[in-house]
């Protein structure tokens, strides 16, 4: 049987799933899901957005890993298909980052990109 995460249009790393689970536990609402959005703006043209959302919309792509759900709306999926959401901790701090093969350039902070 194939791993469903490999077939998903957007991936969620193990580290990201564990971090999301911990944050949801802190919020005390097990219905929360991580939502990834793409909007215009940022220093490279588009920017990623992360938020918790208890509501799944009709056009959402749903990715589940280790009991955590990632939601991506169909418009944002056009820009992040094939990407993986990861959680990175380094000397600068800790953040969710999108490893996006569609991005032709990105800013130093990793929160905006160009296609």
PDB file of N, CA, C and O in Angstrom, residues 33-93:
ATOM      1  N   UNK A  33      -7.182  22.979  12.142  1.00  0.00           N
ATOM      2  CA  UNK A  33      -6.367  22.471  11.054  1.00  0.00           C
ATOM      3  C   UNK A  33      -5.436  23.608  10.623  1.00  0.00           C
ATOM      4  O   UNK A  33      -5.770  24.770  10.768  1.00  0.00           O
ATOM      5  N   UNK A  34      -4.288  23.253  10.081  1.00  0.00           N
ATOM      6  CA  UNK A  34      -3.365  24.262   9.576  1.00  0.00           C
ATOM      7  C   UNK A  34      -3.764  24.618   8.147  1.00  0.00           C
ATOM      8  O   UNK A  34      -3.922  23.735   7.304  1.00  0.00           O
ATOM      9  N   UNK A  35      -3.942  25.908   7.884  1.00  0.00           N
ATOM     10  CA  UNK A  35      -4.296  26.368   6.541  1.00  0.00           C
ATOM     11  C   UNK A  35      -3.098  27.093   5.935  1.00  0.00           C
ATOM     12  O   UNK A  35      -2.522  27.996   6.546  1.00  0.00           O
ATOM     13  N   UNK A  36      -2.737  26.685   4.713  1.00  0.00           N
ATOM     14  CA  UNK A  36      -1.692  27.349   3.932  1.00  0.00           C
ATOM     15  C   UNK A  36      -2.369  28.140   2.830  1.00  0.00           C
ATOM     16  O   UNK A  36      -3.188  27.605   2.088  1.00  0.00           O
ATOM     17  N   UNK A  37      -2.046  29.427   2.735  1.00  0.00           N
ATOM     18  CA  UNK A  37      -2.594  30.274   1.684  1.00  0.00           C
ATOM     19  C   UNK A  37      -1.459  30.973   0.946  1.00  0.00           C
ATOM     20  O   UNK A  37      -0.352  31.117   1.469  1.00  0.00           O
ATOM     21  N   UNK A  38      -1.763  31.406  -0.258  1.00  0.00           N
ATOM     22  CA  UNK A  38      -0.843  32.219  -1.046  1.00  0.00           C
ATOM     23  C   UNK A  38      -1.589  33.489  -1.417  1.00  0.00           C
ATOM     24  O   UNK A  38      -2.738  33.434  -1.875  1.00  0.00           O
ATOM     25  N   UNK A  39      -0.953  34.630  -1.201  1.00  0.00           N
ATOM     26  CA  UNK A  39      -1.568  35.901  -1.563  1.00  0.00           C
ATOM     27  C   UNK A  39      -0.527  36.787  -2.238  1.00  0.00           C
ATOM     28  O   UNK A  39       0.671  36.555  -2.125  1.00  0.00           O
ATOM     29  N   UNK A  40      -1.008  37.796  -2.950  1.00  0.00           N
ATOM     30  CA  UNK A  40      -0.107  38.750  -3.582  1.00  0.00           C
ATOM     31  C   UNK A  40       0.564  39.603  -2.528  1.00  0.00           C
ATOM     32  O   UNK A  40       0.005  39.877  -1.479  1.00  0.00           O
ATOM     33  N   UNK A  41       1.789  39.990  -2.790  1.00  0.00           N
ATOM     34  CA  UNK A  41       2.523  40.842  -1.853  1.00  0.00           C
ATOM     35  C   UNK A  41       3.850  40.217  -1.485  1.00  0.00           C
ATOM     36  O   UNK A  41       4.295  39.259  -2.100  1.00  0.00           O
ATOM     37  N   UNK A  42       4.462  40.750  -0.471  1.00  0.00           N
ATOM     38  CA  UNK A  42       5.775  40.256  -0.082  1.00  0.00           C
ATOM     39  C   UNK A  42       6.840  40.838  -0.991  1.00  0.00           C
ATOM     40  O   UNK A  42       6.546  41.405  -2.041  1.00  0.00           O
ATOM     41  N   UNK A  43       8.072  40.680  -0.619  1.00  0.00           N
ATOM     42  CA  UNK A  43       9.161  41.304  -1.381  1.00  0.00           C
ATOM     43  C   UNK A  43       9.452  40.588  -2.690  1.00  0.00           C
ATOM     44  O   UNK A  43      10.135  41.128  -3.543  1.00  0.00           O
ATOM     45  N   UNK A  44       8.892  39.384  -2.905  1.00  0.00           N
ATOM     46  CA  UNK A  44       9.157  38.659  -4.145  1.00  0.00           C
ATOM     47  C   UNK A  44       7.920  38.501  -5.033  1.00  0.00           C
ATOM     48  O   UNK A  44       7.993  37.859  -6.063  1.00  0.00           O
ATOM     49  N   UNK A  45       6.770  39.035  -4.637  1.00  0.00           N
ATOM     50  CA  UNK A  45       5.587  38.973  -5.488  1.00  0.00           C
ATOM     51  C   UNK A  45       4.405  38.245  -4.869  1.00  0.00           C
ATOM     52  O   UNK A  45       3.280  38.687  -4.955  1.00  0.00           O
ATOM     53  N   UNK A  46       4.647  37.090  -4.267  1.00  0.00           N
ATOM     54  CA  UNK A  46       3.613  36.329  -3.576  1.00  0.00           C
ATOM     55  C   UNK A  46       4.123  36.014  -2.180  1.00  0.00           C
ATOM     56  O   UNK A  46       5.330  35.953  -1.951  1.00  0.00           O
ATOM     57  N   UNK A  47       3.197  35.792  -1.263  1.00  0.00           N
ATOM     58  CA  UNK A  47       3.633  35.417   0.081  1.00  0.00           C
ATOM     59  C   UNK A  47       2.779  34.278   0.620  1.00  0.00           C
ATOM     60  O   UNK A  47       1.615  34.145   0.273  1.00  0.00           O
ATOM     61  N   UNK A  48       3.413  33.460   1.446  1.00  0.00           N
ATOM     62  CA  UNK A  48       2.733  32.355   2.099  1.00  0.00           C
ATOM     63  C   UNK A  48       2.069  32.858   3.369  1.00  0.00           C
ATOM     64  O   UNK A  48       2.595  33.746   4.041  1.00  0.00           O
ATOM     65  N   UNK A  49       0.956  32.260   3.696  1.00  0.00           N
ATOM     66  CA  UNK A  49       0.291  32.560   4.949  1.00  0.00           C
ATOM     67  C   UNK A  49      -0.071  31.259   5.659  1.00  0.00           C
ATOM     68  O   UNK A  49      -0.452  30.283   5.003  1.00  0.00           O
ATOM     69  N   UNK A  50       0.075  31.244   6.961  1.00  0.00           N
ATOM     70  CA  UNK A  50      -0.298  30.093   7.773  1.00  0.00           C
ATOM     71  C   UNK A  50      -1.260  30.565   8.847  1.00  0.00           C
ATOM     72  O   UNK A  50      -1.036  31.602   9.467  1.00  0.00           O
ATOM     73  N   UNK A  51      -2.316  29.811   9.059  1.00  0.00           N
ATOM     74  CA  UNK A  51      -3.285  30.126  10.108  1.00  0.00           C
ATOM     75  C   UNK A  51      -3.982  28.848  10.518  1.00  0.00           C
ATOM     76  O   UNK A  51      -4.029  27.872   9.759  1.00  0.00           O
ATOM     77  N   UNK A  52      -4.532  28.864  11.716  1.00  0.00           N
ATOM     78  CA  UNK A  52      -5.360  27.742  12.144  1.00  0.00           C
ATOM     79  C   UNK A  52      -6.799  28.022  11.745  1.00  0.00           C
ATOM     80  O   UNK A  52      -7.259  29.157  11.810  1.00  0.00           O
ATOM     81  N   UNK A  53      -7.491  26.982  11.324  1.00  0.00           N
ATOM     82  CA  UNK A  53      -8.860  27.108  10.857  1.00  0.00           C
ATOM     83  C   UNK A  53      -9.620  25.862  11.294  1.00  0.00           C
ATOM     84  O   UNK A  53      -9.135  24.744  11.104  1.00  0.00           O
ATOM     85  N   UNK A  54     -10.789  26.043  11.866  1.00  0.00           N
ATOM     86  CA  UNK A  54     -11.620  24.908  12.267  1.00  0.00           C
ATOM     87  C   UNK A  54     -12.561  24.494  11.146  1.00  0.00           C
ATOM     88  O   UNK A  54     -13.148  23.419  11.188  1.00  0.00           O
ATOM     89  N   UNK A  55     -12.683  25.351  10.125  1.00  0.00           N
ATOM     90  CA  UNK A  55     -13.635  25.097   9.044  1.00  0.00           C
ATOM     91  C   UNK A  55     -12.933  24.654   7.769  1.00  0.00           C
ATOM     92  O   UNK A  55     -12.018  25.312   7.285  1.00  0.00           O
ATOM     93  N   UNK A  56     -13.369  23.531   7.240  1.00  0.00           N
ATOM     94  CA  UNK A  56     -12.879  23.059   5.953  1.00  0.00           C
ATOM     95  C   UNK A  56     -13.862  23.503   4.885  1.00  0.00           C
ATOM     96  O   UNK A  56     -15.058  23.261   4.992  1.00  0.00           O
ATOM     97  N   UNK A  57     -13.353  24.171   3.850  1.00  0.00           N
ATOM     98  CA  UNK A  57     -14.210  24.667   2.769  1.00  0.00           C
ATOM     99  C   UNK A  57     -14.331  23.630   1.656  1.00  0.00           C
ATOM    100  O   UNK A  57     -13.527  22.716   1.555  1.00  0.00           O
ATOM    101  N   UNK A  58     -15.347  23.823   0.806  1.00  0.00           N
ATOM    102  CA  UNK A  58     -15.634  22.862  -0.261  1.00  0.00           C
ATOM    103  C   UNK A  58     -14.467  22.651  -1.220  1.00  0.00           C
ATOM    104  O   UNK A  58     -14.234  21.538  -1.678  1.00  0.00           O
ATOM    105  N   UNK A  59     -13.737  23.725  -1.543  1.00  0.00           N
ATOM    106  CA  UNK A  59     -12.666  23.606  -2.531  1.00  0.00           C
ATOM    107  C   UNK A  59     -11.295  23.317  -1.920  1.00  0.00           C
ATOM    108  O   UNK A  59     -10.296  23.318  -2.624  1.00  0.00           O
ATOM    109  N   UNK A  60     -11.238  23.050  -0.619  1.00  0.00           N
ATOM    110  CA  UNK A  60      -9.957  22.783   0.041  1.00  0.00           C
ATOM    111  C   UNK A  60      -9.373  21.431  -0.364  1.00  0.00           C
ATOM    112  O   UNK A  60     -10.091  20.442  -0.467  1.00  0.00           O
ATOM    113  N   UNK A  61      -8.077  21.426  -0.565  1.00  0.00           N
ATOM    114  CA  UNK A  61      -7.319  20.199  -0.687  1.00  0.00           C
ATOM    115  C   UNK A  61      -6.945  19.827   0.743  1.00  0.00           C
ATOM    116  O   UNK A  61      -6.476  20.673   1.511  1.00  0.00           O
ATOM    117  N   UNK A  62      -7.158  18.576   1.108  1.00  0.00           N
ATOM    118  CA  UNK A  62      -6.924  18.132   2.476  1.00  0.00           C
ATOM    119  C   UNK A  62      -5.759  17.141   2.489  1.00  0.00           C
ATOM    120  O   UNK A  62      -5.783  16.144   1.770  1.00  0.00           O
ATOM    121  N   UNK A  63      -4.761  17.437   3.294  1.00  0.00           N
ATOM    122  CA  UNK A  63      -3.598  16.561   3.455  1.00  0.00           C
ATOM    123  C   UNK A  63      -3.516  16.215   4.936  1.00  0.00           C
ATOM    124  O   UNK A  63      -3.538  17.107   5.785  1.00  0.00           O
ATOM    125  N   UNK A  64      -3.424  14.932   5.234  1.00  0.00           N
ATOM    126  CA  UNK A  64      -3.345  14.496   6.624  1.00  0.00           C
ATOM    127  C   UNK A  64      -2.048  13.730   6.852  1.00  0.00           C
ATOM    128  O   UNK A  64      -1.662  12.895   6.030  1.00  0.00           O
ATOM    129  N   UNK A  65      -1.386  14.045   7.967  1.00  0.00           N
ATOM    130  CA  UNK A  65      -0.177  13.325   8.359  1.00  0.00           C
ATOM    131  C   UNK A  65      -0.113  13.290   9.869  1.00  0.00           C
ATOM    132  O   UNK A  65      -0.234  14.317  10.532  1.00  0.00           O
ATOM    133  N   UNK A  66       0.097  12.103  10.411  1.00  0.00           N
ATOM    134  CA  UNK A  66       0.257  11.905  11.853  1.00  0.00           C
ATOM    135  C   UNK A  66      -0.871  12.555  12.647  1.00  0.00           C
ATOM    136  O   UNK A  66      -0.644  13.157  13.694  1.00  0.00           O
ATOM    137  N   UNK A  67      -2.095  12.480  12.123  1.00  0.00           N
ATOM    138  CA  UNK A  67      -3.252  13.007  12.828  1.00  0.00           C
ATOM    139  C   UNK A  67      -3.475  14.497  12.674  1.00  0.00           C
ATOM    140  O   UNK A  67      -4.391  15.059  13.260  1.00  0.00           O
ATOM    141  N   UNK A  68      -2.644  15.169  11.873  1.00  0.00           N
ATOM    142  CA  UNK A  68      -2.750  16.609  11.652  1.00  0.00           C
ATOM    143  C   UNK A  68      -3.260  16.845  10.238  1.00  0.00           C
ATOM    144  O   UNK A  68      -2.877  16.139   9.305  1.00  0.00           O
ATOM    145  N   UNK A  69      -4.110  17.860  10.071  1.00  0.00           N
ATOM    146  CA  UNK A  69      -4.665  18.165   8.761  1.00  0.00           C
ATOM    147  C   UNK A  69      -4.152  19.509   8.252  1.00  0.00           C
ATOM    148  O   UNK A  69      -4.174  20.498   8.975  1.00  0.00           O
ATOM    149  N   UNK A  70      -3.697  19.504   7.003  1.00  0.00           N
ATOM    150  CA  UNK A  70      -3.285  20.711   6.292  1.00  0.00           C
ATOM    151  C   UNK A  70      -4.346  20.999   5.243  1.00  0.00           C
ATOM    152  O   UNK A  70      -4.736  20.099   4.488  1.00  0.00           O
ATOM    153  N   UNK A  71      -4.823  22.245   5.195  1.00  0.00           N
ATOM    154  CA  UNK A  71      -5.805  22.672   4.198  1.00  0.00           C
ATOM    155  C   UNK A  71      -5.157  23.663   3.239  1.00  0.00           C
ATOM    156  O   UNK A  71      -4.432  24.565   3.672  1.00  0.00           O
ATOM    157  N   UNK A  72      -5.441  23.490   1.944  1.00  0.00           N
ATOM    158  CA  UNK A  72      -4.957  24.419   0.929  1.00  0.00           C
ATOM    159  C   UNK A  72      -6.117  24.687  -0.017  1.00  0.00           C
ATOM    160  O   UNK A  72      -6.686  23.741  -0.577  1.00  0.00           O
ATOM    161  N   UNK A  73      -6.488  25.956  -0.193  1.00  0.00           N
ATOM    162  CA  UNK A  73      -7.584  26.273  -1.107  1.00  0.00           C
ATOM    163  C   UNK A  73      -7.119  26.070  -2.549  1.00  0.00           C
ATOM    164  O   UNK A  73      -5.924  26.072  -2.842  1.00  0.00           O
ATOM    165  N   UNK A  74      -8.065  25.887  -3.452  1.00  0.00           N
ATOM    166  CA  UNK A  74      -7.737  25.536  -4.833  1.00  0.00           C
ATOM    167  C   UNK A  74      -6.933  26.626  -5.550  1.00  0.00           C
ATOM    168  O   UNK A  74      -6.090  26.312  -6.390  1.00  0.00           O
ATOM    169  N   UNK A  75      -7.162  27.898  -5.240  1.00  0.00           N
ATOM    170  CA  UNK A  75      -6.381  28.969  -5.877  1.00  0.00           C
ATOM    171  C   UNK A  75      -4.925  28.947  -5.410  1.00  0.00           C
ATOM    172  O   UNK A  75      -4.005  29.087  -6.209  1.00  0.00           O
ATOM    173  N   UNK A  76      -4.718  28.753  -4.113  1.00  0.00           N
ATOM    174  CA  UNK A  76      -3.350  28.692  -3.584  1.00  0.00           C
ATOM    175  C   UNK A  76      -2.616  27.467  -4.108  1.00  0.00           C
ATOM    176  O   UNK A  76      -1.399  27.507  -4.335  1.00  0.00           O
ATOM    177  N   UNK A  77      -3.361  26.382  -4.327  1.00  0.00           N
ATOM    178  CA  UNK A  77      -2.739  25.146  -4.801  1.00  0.00           C
ATOM    179  C   UNK A  77      -2.041  25.347  -6.141  1.00  0.00           C
ATOM    180  O   UNK A  77      -1.023  24.714  -6.414  1.00  0.00           O
ATOM    181  N   UNK A  78      -2.541  26.263  -6.968  1.00  0.00           N
ATOM    182  CA  UNK A  78      -1.898  26.540  -8.250  1.00  0.00           C
ATOM    183  C   UNK A  78      -0.438  26.939  -8.075  1.00  0.00           C
ATOM    184  O   UNK A  78       0.392  26.678  -8.940  1.00  0.00           O
ATOM    185  N   UNK A  79      -0.112  27.578  -6.958  1.00  0.00           N
ATOM    186  CA  UNK A  79       1.239  28.080  -6.714  1.00  0.00           C
ATOM    187  C   UNK A  79       2.093  27.151  -5.855  1.00  0.00           C
ATOM    188  O   UNK A  79       3.310  27.310  -5.820  1.00  0.00           O
ATOM    189  N   UNK A  80       1.456  26.219  -5.144  1.00  0.00           N
ATOM    190  CA  UNK A  80       2.226  25.379  -4.214  1.00  0.00           C
ATOM    191  C   UNK A  80       2.150  23.885  -4.521  1.00  0.00           C
ATOM    192  O   UNK A  80       2.664  23.079  -3.750  1.00  0.00           O
ATOM    193  N   UNK A  81       1.551  23.498  -5.642  1.00  0.00           N
ATOM    194  CA  UNK A  81       1.488  22.080  -5.994  1.00  0.00           C
ATOM    195  C   UNK A  81       2.898  21.506  -6.060  1.00  0.00           C
ATOM    196  O   UNK A  81       3.807  22.120  -6.626  1.00  0.00           O
ATOM    197  N   UNK A  82       3.101  20.377  -5.435  1.00  0.00           N
ATOM    198  CA  UNK A  82       4.410  19.745  -5.403  1.00  0.00           C
ATOM    199  C   UNK A  82       5.300  20.219  -4.268  1.00  0.00           C
ATOM    200  O   UNK A  82       6.426  19.744  -4.111  1.00  0.00           O
ATOM    201  N   UNK A  83       4.816  21.134  -3.454  1.00  0.00           N
ATOM    202  CA  UNK A  83       5.601  21.698  -2.347  1.00  0.00           C
ATOM    203  C   UNK A  83       5.493  20.839  -1.095  1.00  0.00           C
ATOM    204  O   UNK A  83       4.625  19.975  -0.985  1.00  0.00           O
ATOM    205  N   UNK A  84       6.370  21.124  -0.149  1.00  0.00           N
ATOM    206  CA  UNK A  84       6.295  20.496   1.168  1.00  0.00           C
ATOM    207  C   UNK A  84       6.380  21.583   2.230  1.00  0.00           C
ATOM    208  O   UNK A  84       7.242  22.466   2.161  1.00  0.00           O
ATOM    209  N   UNK A  85       5.482  21.508   3.202  1.00  0.00           N
ATOM    210  CA  UNK A  85       5.524  22.404   4.351  1.00  0.00           C
ATOM    211  C   UNK A  85       6.417  21.748   5.397  1.00  0.00           C
ATOM    212  O   UNK A  85       6.213  20.580   5.757  1.00  0.00           O
ATOM    213  N   UNK A  86       7.400  22.478   5.872  1.00  0.00           N
ATOM    214  CA  UNK A  86       8.340  21.962   6.860  1.00  0.00           C
ATOM    215  C   UNK A  86       8.391  22.929   8.038  1.00  0.00           C
ATOM    216  O   UNK A  86       8.007  24.090   7.917  1.00  0.00           O
ATOM    217  N   UNK A  87       8.882  22.451   9.171  1.00  0.00           N
ATOM    218  CA  UNK A  87       9.114  23.308  10.328  1.00  0.00           C
ATOM    219  C   UNK A  87      10.612  23.334  10.557  1.00  0.00           C
ATOM    220  O   UNK A  87      11.248  22.291  10.731  1.00  0.00           O
ATOM    221  N   UNK A  88      11.196  24.534  10.512  1.00  0.00           N
ATOM    222  CA  UNK A  88      12.646  24.686  10.578  1.00  0.00           C
ATOM    223  C   UNK A  88      13.016  25.494  11.808  1.00  0.00           C
ATOM    224  O   UNK A  88      12.440  26.546  12.070  1.00  0.00           O
ATOM    225  N   UNK A  89      13.979  24.981  12.547  1.00  0.00           N
ATOM    226  CA  UNK A  89      14.543  25.690  13.703  1.00  0.00           C
ATOM    227  C   UNK A  89      16.014  25.937  13.412  1.00  0.00           C
ATOM    228  O   UNK A  89      16.752  25.007  13.108  1.00  0.00           O
ATOM    229  N   UNK A  90      16.428  27.207  13.483  1.00  0.00           N
ATOM    230  CA  UNK A  90      17.833  27.543  13.280  1.00  0.00           C
ATOM    231  C   UNK A  90      18.210  28.706  14.191  1.00  0.00           C
ATOM    232  O   UNK A  90      17.438  29.090  15.068  1.00  0.00           O
ATOM    233  N   UNK A  91      19.367  29.287  13.991  1.00  0.00           N
ATOM    234  CA  UNK A  91      19.839  30.365  14.862  1.00  0.00           C
ATOM    235  C   UNK A  91      18.957  31.605  14.792  1.00  0.00           C
ATOM    236  O   UNK A  91      18.874  32.374  15.743  1.00  0.00           O
ATOM    237  N   UNK A  92      18.294  31.822  13.664  1.00  0.00           N
ATOM    238  CA  UNK A  92      17.448  32.990  13.477  1.00  0.00           C
ATOM    239  C   UNK A  92      16.114  32.821  14.215  1.00  0.00           C
ATOM    240  O   UNK A  92      15.513  33.785  14.650  1.00  0.00           O
ATOM    241  N   UNK A  93      15.660  31.595  14.351  1.00  0.00           N
ATOM    242  CA  UNK A  93      14.382  31.332  15.010  1.00  0.00           C
ATOM    243  C   UNK A  93      13.767  30.056  14.476  1.00  0.00           C
ATOM    244  O   UNK A  93      14.431  29.243  13.850  1.00  0.00           O
TER     245      UNK A  93
END
